[in-house]
Short mmCIF file of C-alpha atoms in Angstrom, two decimals:
data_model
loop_
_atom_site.label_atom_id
_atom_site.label_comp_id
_atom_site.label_asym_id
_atom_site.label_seq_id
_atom_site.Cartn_x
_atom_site.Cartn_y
_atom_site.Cartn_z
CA UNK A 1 74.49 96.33 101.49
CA UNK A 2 76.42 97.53 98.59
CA UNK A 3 79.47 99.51 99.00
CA UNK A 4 80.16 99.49 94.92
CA UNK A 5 76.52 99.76 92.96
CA UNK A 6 76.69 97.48 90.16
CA UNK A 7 75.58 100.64 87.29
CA UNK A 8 78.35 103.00 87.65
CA UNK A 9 82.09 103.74 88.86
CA UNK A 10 81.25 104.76 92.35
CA UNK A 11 82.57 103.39 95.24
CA UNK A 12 81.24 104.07 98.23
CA UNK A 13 81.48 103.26 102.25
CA UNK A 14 78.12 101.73 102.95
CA UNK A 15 77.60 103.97 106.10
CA UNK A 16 79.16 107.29 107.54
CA UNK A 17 79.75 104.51 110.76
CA UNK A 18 81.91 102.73 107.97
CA UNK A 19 85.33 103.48 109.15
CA UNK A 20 87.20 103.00 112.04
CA UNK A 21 85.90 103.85 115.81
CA UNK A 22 88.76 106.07 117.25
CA UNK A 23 88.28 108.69 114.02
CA UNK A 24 85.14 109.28 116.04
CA UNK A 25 86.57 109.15 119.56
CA UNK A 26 89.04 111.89 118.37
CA UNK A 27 86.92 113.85 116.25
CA UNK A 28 84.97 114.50 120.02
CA UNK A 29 88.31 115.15 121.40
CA UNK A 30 89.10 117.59 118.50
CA UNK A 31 85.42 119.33 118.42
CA UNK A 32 86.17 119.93 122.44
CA UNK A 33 89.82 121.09 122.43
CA UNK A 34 90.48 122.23 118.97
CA UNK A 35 87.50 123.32 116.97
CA UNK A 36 88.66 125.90 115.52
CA UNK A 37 92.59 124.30 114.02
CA UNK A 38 92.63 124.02 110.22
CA UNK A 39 94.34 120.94 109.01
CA UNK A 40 95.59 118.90 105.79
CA UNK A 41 96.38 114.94 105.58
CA UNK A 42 98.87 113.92 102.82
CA UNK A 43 98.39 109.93 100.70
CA UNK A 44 101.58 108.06 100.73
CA UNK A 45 101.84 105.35 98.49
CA UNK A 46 104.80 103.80 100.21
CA UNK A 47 105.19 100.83 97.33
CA UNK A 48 107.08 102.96 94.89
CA UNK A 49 107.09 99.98 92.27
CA UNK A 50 103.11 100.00 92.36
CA UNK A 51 101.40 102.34 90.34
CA UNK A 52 98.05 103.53 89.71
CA UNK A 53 95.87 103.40 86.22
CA UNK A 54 94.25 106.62 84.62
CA UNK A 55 91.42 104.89 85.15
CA UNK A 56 91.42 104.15 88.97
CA UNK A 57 92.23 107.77 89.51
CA UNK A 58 88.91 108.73 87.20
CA UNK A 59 86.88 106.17 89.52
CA UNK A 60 88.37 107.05 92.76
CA UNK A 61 87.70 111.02 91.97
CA UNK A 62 84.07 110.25 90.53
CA UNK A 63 83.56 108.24 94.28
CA UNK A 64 84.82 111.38 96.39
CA UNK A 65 82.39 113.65 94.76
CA UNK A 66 79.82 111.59 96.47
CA UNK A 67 80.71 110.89 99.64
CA UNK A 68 78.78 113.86 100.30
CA UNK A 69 75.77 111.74 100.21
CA UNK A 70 76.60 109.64 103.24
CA UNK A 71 74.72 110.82 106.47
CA UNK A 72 74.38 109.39 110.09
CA UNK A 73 70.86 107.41 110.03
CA UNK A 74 68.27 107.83 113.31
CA UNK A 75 68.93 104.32 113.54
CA UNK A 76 72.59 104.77 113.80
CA UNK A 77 72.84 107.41 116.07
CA UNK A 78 70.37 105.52 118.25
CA UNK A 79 72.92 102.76 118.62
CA UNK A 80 76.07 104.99 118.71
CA UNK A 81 74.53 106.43 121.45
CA UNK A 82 73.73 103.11 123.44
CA UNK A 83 77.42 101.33 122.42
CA UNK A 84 79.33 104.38 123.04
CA UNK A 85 78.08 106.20 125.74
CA UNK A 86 81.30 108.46 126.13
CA UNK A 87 79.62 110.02 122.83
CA UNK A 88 77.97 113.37 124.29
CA UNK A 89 74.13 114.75 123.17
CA UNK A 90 76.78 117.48 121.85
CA UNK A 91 78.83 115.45 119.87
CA UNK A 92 76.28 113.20 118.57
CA UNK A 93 74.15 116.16 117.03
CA UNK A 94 77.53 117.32 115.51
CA UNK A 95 77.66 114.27 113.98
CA UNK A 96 73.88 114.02 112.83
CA UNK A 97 74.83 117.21 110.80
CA UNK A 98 78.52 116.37 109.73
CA UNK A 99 78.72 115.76 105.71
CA UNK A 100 81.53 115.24 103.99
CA UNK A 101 82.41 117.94 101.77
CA UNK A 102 84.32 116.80 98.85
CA UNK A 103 85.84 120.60 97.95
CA UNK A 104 88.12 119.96 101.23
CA UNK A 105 90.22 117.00 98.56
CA UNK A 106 92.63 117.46 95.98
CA UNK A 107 93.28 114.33 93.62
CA UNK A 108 95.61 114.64 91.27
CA UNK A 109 97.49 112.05 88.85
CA UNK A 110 101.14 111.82 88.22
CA UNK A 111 101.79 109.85 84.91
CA UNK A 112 104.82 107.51 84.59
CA UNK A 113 107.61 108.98 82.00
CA UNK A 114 106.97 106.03 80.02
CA UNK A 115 102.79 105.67 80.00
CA UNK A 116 100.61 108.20 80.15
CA UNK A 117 97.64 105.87 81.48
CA UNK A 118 99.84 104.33 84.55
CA UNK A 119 101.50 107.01 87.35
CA UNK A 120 101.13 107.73 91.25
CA UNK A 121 98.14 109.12 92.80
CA UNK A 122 98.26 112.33 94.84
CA UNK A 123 95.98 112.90 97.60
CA UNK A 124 95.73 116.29 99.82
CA UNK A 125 93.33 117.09 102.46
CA UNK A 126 92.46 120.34 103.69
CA UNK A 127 90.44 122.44 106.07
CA UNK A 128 89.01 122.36 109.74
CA UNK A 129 90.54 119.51 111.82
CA UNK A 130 87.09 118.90 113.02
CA UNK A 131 86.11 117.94 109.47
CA UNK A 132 88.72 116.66 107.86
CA UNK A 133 89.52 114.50 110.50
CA UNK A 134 86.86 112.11 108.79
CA UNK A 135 88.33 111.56 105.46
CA UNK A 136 91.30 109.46 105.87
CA UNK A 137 90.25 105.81 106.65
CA UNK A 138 87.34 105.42 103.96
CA UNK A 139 89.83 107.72 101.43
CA UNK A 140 92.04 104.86 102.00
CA UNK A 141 89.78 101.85 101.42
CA UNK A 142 87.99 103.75 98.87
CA UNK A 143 91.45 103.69 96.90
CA UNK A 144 92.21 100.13 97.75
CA UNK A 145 88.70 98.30 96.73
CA UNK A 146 88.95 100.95 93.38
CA UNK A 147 92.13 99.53 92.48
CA UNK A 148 91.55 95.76 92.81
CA UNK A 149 88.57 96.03 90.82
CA UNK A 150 90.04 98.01 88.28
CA UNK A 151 93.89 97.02 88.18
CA UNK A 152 94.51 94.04 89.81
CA UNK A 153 91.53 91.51 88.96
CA UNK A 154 94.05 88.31 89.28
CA UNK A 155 92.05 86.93 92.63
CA UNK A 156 88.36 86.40 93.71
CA UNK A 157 86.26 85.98 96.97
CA UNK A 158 86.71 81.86 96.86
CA UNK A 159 87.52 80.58 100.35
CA UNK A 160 87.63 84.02 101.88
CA UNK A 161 84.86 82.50 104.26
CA UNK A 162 86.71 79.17 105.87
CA UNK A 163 90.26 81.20 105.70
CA UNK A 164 88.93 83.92 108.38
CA UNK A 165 87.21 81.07 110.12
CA UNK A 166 90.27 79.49 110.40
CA UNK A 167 92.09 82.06 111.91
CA UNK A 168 90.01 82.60 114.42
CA UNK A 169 89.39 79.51 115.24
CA UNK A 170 93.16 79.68 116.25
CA UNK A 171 93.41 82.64 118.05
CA UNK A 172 90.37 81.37 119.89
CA UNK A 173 91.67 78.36 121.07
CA UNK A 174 94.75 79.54 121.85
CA UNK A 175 92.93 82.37 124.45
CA UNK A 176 93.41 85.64 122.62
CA UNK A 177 91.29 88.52 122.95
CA UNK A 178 91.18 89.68 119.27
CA UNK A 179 89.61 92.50 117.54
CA UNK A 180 89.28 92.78 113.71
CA UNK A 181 91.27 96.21 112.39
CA UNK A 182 91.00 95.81 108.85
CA UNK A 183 88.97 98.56 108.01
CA UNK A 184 91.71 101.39 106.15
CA UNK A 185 93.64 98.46 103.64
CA UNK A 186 90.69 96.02 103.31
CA UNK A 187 90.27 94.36 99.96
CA UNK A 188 86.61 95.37 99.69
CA UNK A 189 83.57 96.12 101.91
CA UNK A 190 82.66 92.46 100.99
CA UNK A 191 85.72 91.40 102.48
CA UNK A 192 85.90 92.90 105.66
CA UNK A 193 82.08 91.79 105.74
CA UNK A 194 82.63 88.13 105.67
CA UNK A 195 85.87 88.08 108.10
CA UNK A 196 84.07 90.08 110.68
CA UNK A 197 80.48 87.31 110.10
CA UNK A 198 83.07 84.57 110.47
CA UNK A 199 85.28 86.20 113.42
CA UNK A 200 82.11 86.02 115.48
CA UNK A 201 81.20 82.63 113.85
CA UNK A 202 84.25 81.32 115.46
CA UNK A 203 83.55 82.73 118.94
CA UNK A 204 80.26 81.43 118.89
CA UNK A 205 81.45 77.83 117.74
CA UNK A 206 84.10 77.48 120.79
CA UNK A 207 83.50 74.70 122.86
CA UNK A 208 85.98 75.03 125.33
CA UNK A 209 88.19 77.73 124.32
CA UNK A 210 89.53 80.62 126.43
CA UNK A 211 89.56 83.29 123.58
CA UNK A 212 87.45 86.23 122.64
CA UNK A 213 86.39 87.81 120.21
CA UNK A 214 86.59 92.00 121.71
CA UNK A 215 84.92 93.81 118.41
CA UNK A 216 85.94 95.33 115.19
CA UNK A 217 86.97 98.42 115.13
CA UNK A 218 84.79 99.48 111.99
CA UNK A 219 81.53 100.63 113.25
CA UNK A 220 78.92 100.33 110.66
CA UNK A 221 80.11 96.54 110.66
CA UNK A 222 79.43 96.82 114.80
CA UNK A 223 76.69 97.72 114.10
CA UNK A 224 75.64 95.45 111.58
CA UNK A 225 76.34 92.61 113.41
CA UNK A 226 75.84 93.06 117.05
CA UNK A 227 79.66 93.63 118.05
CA UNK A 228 80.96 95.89 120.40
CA UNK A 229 82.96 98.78 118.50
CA UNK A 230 86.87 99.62 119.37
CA UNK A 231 88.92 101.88 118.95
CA UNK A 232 90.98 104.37 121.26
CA UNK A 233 93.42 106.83 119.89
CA UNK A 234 95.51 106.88 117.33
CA UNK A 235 99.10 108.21 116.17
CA UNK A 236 97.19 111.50 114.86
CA UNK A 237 96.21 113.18 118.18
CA UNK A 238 99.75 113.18 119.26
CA UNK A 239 101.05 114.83 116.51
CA UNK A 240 98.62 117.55 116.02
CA UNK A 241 99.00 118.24 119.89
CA UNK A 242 102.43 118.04 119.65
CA UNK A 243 102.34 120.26 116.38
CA UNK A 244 100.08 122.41 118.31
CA UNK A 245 101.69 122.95 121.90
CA UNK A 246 105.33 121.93 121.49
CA UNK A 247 107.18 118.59 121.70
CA UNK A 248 108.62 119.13 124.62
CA UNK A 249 106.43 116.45 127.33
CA UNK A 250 104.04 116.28 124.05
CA UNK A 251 103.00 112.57 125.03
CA UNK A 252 101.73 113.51 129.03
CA UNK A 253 100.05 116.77 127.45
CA UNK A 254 98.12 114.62 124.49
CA UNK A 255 97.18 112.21 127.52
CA UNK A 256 95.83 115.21 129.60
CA UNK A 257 93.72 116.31 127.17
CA UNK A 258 92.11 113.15 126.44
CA UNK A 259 91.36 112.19 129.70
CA UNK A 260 89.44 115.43 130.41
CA UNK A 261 87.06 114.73 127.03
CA UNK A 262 87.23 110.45 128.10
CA UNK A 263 88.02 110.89 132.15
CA UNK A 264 87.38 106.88 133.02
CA UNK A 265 87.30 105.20 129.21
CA UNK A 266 89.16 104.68 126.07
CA UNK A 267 92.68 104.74 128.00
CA UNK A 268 94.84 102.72 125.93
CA UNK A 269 98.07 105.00 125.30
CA UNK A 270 99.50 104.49 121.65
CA UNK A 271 102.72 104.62 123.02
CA UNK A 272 105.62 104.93 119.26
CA UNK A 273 104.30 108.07 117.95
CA UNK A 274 108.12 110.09 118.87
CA UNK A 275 109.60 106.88 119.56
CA UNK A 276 108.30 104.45 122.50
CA UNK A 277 111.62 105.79 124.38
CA UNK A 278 110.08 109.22 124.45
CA UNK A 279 106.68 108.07 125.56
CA UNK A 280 108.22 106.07 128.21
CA UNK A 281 109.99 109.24 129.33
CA UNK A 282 106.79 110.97 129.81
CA UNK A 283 104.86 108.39 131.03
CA UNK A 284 107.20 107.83 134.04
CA UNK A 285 106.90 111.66 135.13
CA UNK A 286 103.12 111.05 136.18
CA UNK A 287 103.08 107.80 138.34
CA UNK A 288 98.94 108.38 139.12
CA UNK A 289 98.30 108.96 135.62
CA UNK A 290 99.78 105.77 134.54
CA UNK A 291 97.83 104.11 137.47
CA UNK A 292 94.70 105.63 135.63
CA UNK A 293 95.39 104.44 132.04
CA UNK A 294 93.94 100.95 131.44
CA UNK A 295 97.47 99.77 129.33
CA UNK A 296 99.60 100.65 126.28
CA UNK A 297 99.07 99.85 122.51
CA UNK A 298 102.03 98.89 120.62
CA UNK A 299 102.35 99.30 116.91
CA UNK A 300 105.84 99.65 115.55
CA UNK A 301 109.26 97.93 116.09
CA UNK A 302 110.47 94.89 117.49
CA UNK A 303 106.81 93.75 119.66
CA UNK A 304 108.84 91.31 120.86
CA UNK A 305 110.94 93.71 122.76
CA UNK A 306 107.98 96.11 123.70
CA UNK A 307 106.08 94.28 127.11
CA UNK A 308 109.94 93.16 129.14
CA UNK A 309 110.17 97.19 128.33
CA UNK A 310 107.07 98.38 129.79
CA UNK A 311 107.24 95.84 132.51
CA UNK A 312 110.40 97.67 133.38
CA UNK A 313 108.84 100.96 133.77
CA UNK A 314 105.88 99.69 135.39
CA UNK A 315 107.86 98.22 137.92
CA UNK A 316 109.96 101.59 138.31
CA UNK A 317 106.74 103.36 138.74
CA UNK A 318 105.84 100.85 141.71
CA UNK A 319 102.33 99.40 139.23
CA UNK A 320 101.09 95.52 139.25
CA UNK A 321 101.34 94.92 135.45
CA UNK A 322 99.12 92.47 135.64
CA UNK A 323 96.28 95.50 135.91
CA UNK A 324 97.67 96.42 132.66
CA UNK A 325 96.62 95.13 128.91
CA UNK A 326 98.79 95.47 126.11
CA UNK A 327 97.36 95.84 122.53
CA UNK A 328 99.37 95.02 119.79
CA UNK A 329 98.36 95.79 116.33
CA UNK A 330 101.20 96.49 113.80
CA UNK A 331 101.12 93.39 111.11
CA UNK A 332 100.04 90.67 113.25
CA UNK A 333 99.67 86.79 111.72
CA UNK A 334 98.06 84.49 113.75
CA UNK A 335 101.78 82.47 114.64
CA UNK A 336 103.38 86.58 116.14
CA UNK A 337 100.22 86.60 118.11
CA UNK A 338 101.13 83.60 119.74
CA UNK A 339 104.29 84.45 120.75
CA UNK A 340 103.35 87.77 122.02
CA UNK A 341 100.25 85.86 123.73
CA UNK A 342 103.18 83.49 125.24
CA UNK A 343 105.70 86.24 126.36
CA UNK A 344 102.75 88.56 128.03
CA UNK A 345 101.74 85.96 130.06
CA UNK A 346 104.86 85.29 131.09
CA UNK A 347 105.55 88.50 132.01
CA UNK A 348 102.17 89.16 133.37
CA UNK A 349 100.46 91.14 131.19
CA UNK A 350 97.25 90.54 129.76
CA UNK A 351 97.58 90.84 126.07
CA UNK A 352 95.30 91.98 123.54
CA UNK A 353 95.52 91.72 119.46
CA UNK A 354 94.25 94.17 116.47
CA UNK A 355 94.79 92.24 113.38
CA UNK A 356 94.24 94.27 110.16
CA UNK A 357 95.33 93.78 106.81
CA UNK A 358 96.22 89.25 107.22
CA UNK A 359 92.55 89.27 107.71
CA UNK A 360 90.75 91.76 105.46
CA UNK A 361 93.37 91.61 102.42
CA UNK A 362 95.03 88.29 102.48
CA UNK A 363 95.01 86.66 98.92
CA UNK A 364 96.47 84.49 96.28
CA UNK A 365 96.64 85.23 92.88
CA UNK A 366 93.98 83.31 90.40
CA UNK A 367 96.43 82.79 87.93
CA UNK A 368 98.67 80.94 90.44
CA UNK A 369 97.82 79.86 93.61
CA UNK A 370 101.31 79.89 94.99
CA UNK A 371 101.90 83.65 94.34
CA UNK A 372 100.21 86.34 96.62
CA UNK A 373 98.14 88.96 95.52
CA UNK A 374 99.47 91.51 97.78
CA UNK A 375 98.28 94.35 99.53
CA UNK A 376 98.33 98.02 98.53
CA UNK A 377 100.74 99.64 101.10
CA UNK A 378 99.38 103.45 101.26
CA UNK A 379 99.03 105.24 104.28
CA UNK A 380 97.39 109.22 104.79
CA UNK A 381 98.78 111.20 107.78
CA UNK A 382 97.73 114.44 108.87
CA UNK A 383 100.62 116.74 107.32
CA UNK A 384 100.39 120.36 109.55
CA UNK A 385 97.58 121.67 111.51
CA UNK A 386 97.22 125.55 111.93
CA UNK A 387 100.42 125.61 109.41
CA UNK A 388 102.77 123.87 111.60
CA UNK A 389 104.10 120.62 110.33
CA UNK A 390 103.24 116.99 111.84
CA UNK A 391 105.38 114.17 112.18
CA UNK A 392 105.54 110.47 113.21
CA UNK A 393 108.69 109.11 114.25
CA UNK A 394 107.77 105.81 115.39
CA UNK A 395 110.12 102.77 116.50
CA UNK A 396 111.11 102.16 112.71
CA UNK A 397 113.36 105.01 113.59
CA UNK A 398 114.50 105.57 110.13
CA UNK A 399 111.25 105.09 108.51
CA UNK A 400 109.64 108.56 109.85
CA UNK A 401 106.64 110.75 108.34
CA UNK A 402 106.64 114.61 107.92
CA UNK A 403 108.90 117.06 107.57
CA UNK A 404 112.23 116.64 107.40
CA UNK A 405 113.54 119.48 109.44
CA UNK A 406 111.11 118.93 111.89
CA UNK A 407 111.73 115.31 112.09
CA UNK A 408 115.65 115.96 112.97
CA UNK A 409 114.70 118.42 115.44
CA UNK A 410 112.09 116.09 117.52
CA UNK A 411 114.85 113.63 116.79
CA UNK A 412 117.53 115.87 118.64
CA UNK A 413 115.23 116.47 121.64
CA UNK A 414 114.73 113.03 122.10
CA UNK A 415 118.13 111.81 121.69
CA UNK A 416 117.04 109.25 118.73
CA UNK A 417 119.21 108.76 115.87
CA UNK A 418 118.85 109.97 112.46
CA UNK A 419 119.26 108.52 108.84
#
């Protein structure tokens, strides 16, 4: 195992599995619905005060120009095939000949007015859907393992082990069903390594607690350590259908064409992608449909707010919640999962929890202890598909993604304010 090898500046994901699950779940749904869509994916380095050196832009382009060199192992496939068995024969030999092709991205470096060896990064990502669906989630922790080995070196690995152990430890014994999500802002492959050996460390160490460990939602780590992989769908289907087919009832139409690539698994609706107001809107016109989807994935805005909400349509729509799960996975700690743990079973929900970035990249600075070493907060989106521009509204509603224009218009047809 070696994501970084120790004699040059490449940076690598260990695996072609070594990314999150549902970038293969919709890659299927893509290859069956939308083969033939051309697509880009724009980086967003969202911490404006954070910049990039010369130098991490020279490693993280010397990386890309490998990942050509990762392919899907027999091995690998075998398993895929036995953990995921919504993956078709079809699929799966897609996959077996997929390779990244590092032509498809365009790096370039913006230098600060006052240094020429410190600026932003920019990222762009182009060609078939089908392809370049890949790139985003080990892009992204590419970047962020680059830079904190090459401009932020004030932390180290102590403790790592007994601080994940900890936390789960707590979920655990509290009764949550957690999954580890930490895969796209993780510190390091190392990182994300040890939480995930100590998540399950935890599970296996409970003597008489009610929690679970679910999976991880990376899959080479699934692999590597005997853990079911998870992962549904994720804000990017809904926007290229959306972008694709009109926004008008986008949310029911996205659903539709999942369920006839995944007819009895992976329903989880990710429900903020326009706004969870317009997803509720949609949802409600289909009262069978929302009998058939397992339960709802929240991952912007006030969770707190989110279950007496869907426990409100549910009850409209005539459905026991307590047949429904919600997952929540938008900056969880181990205290908010808690609470949400608290108010779902209150409400009768069964709860779930995805819990990224507190586990995988959760650090103090060397130099002092008291100070965090914080995160890098970069995100990539899909930008247009087929020319037409993409956008993600979300329940931040003044904190949206895309274009502008297009943003105010979804934004009038939903009735949500603007900025």
């Amino acid at each position: 195992m070696a994501s970084t090898d120790q004699d040059s500046d490449i940076v690598l994901p260990c695996s072609i599995l070594d990314t999150d699950l549902y970038k293969f779940t919709m890659q299927q749904a893509v290859l069956k619905h939308f083969s033939h869509v051309q697509a880009s994916y724009r980086f967003t380095n969202r911490d404006k005060a954070r910049s990039f050196s010369r130098a991490c832009f020279d490693r993280l382009k010397a990386s890309v120009a490998h990942f050509s060199d990762l392919v899907l192992a027999p091995a690998e496939r075998a398993w895929l095939a036995r953990a995921c068995s919504y993956f078709t024969p079809t699929y799966l030999d897609f996959l077996s000949s997929y390779r990244f092709d590092p032509a498809q991205v365009h790096i370039a470096f913006i230098p600060r007015a006052d240094s020429a060896d410190e600026g932003d990064i920019e990222i762009d990502v182009t060609g078939p859907w089908v392809e370049t669906i890949l790139w985003e989630v080990p892009l992204m922790a590419t970047l962020s393992e680059i830079f904190f080995l090459t401009d932020d070196m004030d932390w180290d690995m102590a403790g790592q082990d007994d601080l994940a152990f900890a936390k789960a430890e707590r979920l655990l014994a509290h009764g949550c069903i957690v999954s580890e999500f930490g895969t796209r802002r993780r510190r390091s492959y190392a990182v994300q390594d040890v939480v995930v050996s100590q998540m399950k460390r935890a599970h296996s160490a409970q003597s008489a607690g009610r929690g679970k460990l679910a999976g991880t939602s990376n899959a080479y780590l699934a692999y590597r350590h005997d853990l079911t992989p998870i992962g549904t769908i994720a804000h990017e289907w809904f926007m290229g259908v959306a972008a694709l087919t009109g926004y008008e009832g986008a949310n029911g139409r996205a659903m539709d064409l999942w369920e006839a690539v995944y007819p009895d698994v992976l329903l989880i609706a990710l429900t903020d992608t326009f706004s969870t107001k317009a997803f509720f809107d949609d949802f409600a016109k289909d009262v069978e449909r929302a009998r058939r989807w397992r339960g709802l994935r929240q991952d912007s805005g006030d969770p707190h707010a989110f279950a007496p909400a869907a426990k409100a349509v549910y009850d409209a729509l005539g459905i026991d919640s307590r047949e429904k799960t919600i997952i929540y996975s938008d900056a969880l700690d181990v205290d908010k999962a808690l609470e949400l743990q608290a108010q779902c079973s209150a409400l009768g929900f069964n709860a779930s929890f995805g819990i990224g970035t507190f586990l995988t990249n959760d650090f103090c600075k060397v130099s002092d202890s008291a100070q965090k070493s914080k995160a890098l907060n970069i995100v990539i989106k899909v930008a247009e598909v087929d020319g037409r521009p993409c956008v993600k509204i979300s329940d931040d509603l003044l904190k949206n993604t895309g274009d502008a224009e297009t943003v105010d218009k979804v934004k009038d047809m939903y009735g949500l304010p603007k900025a």
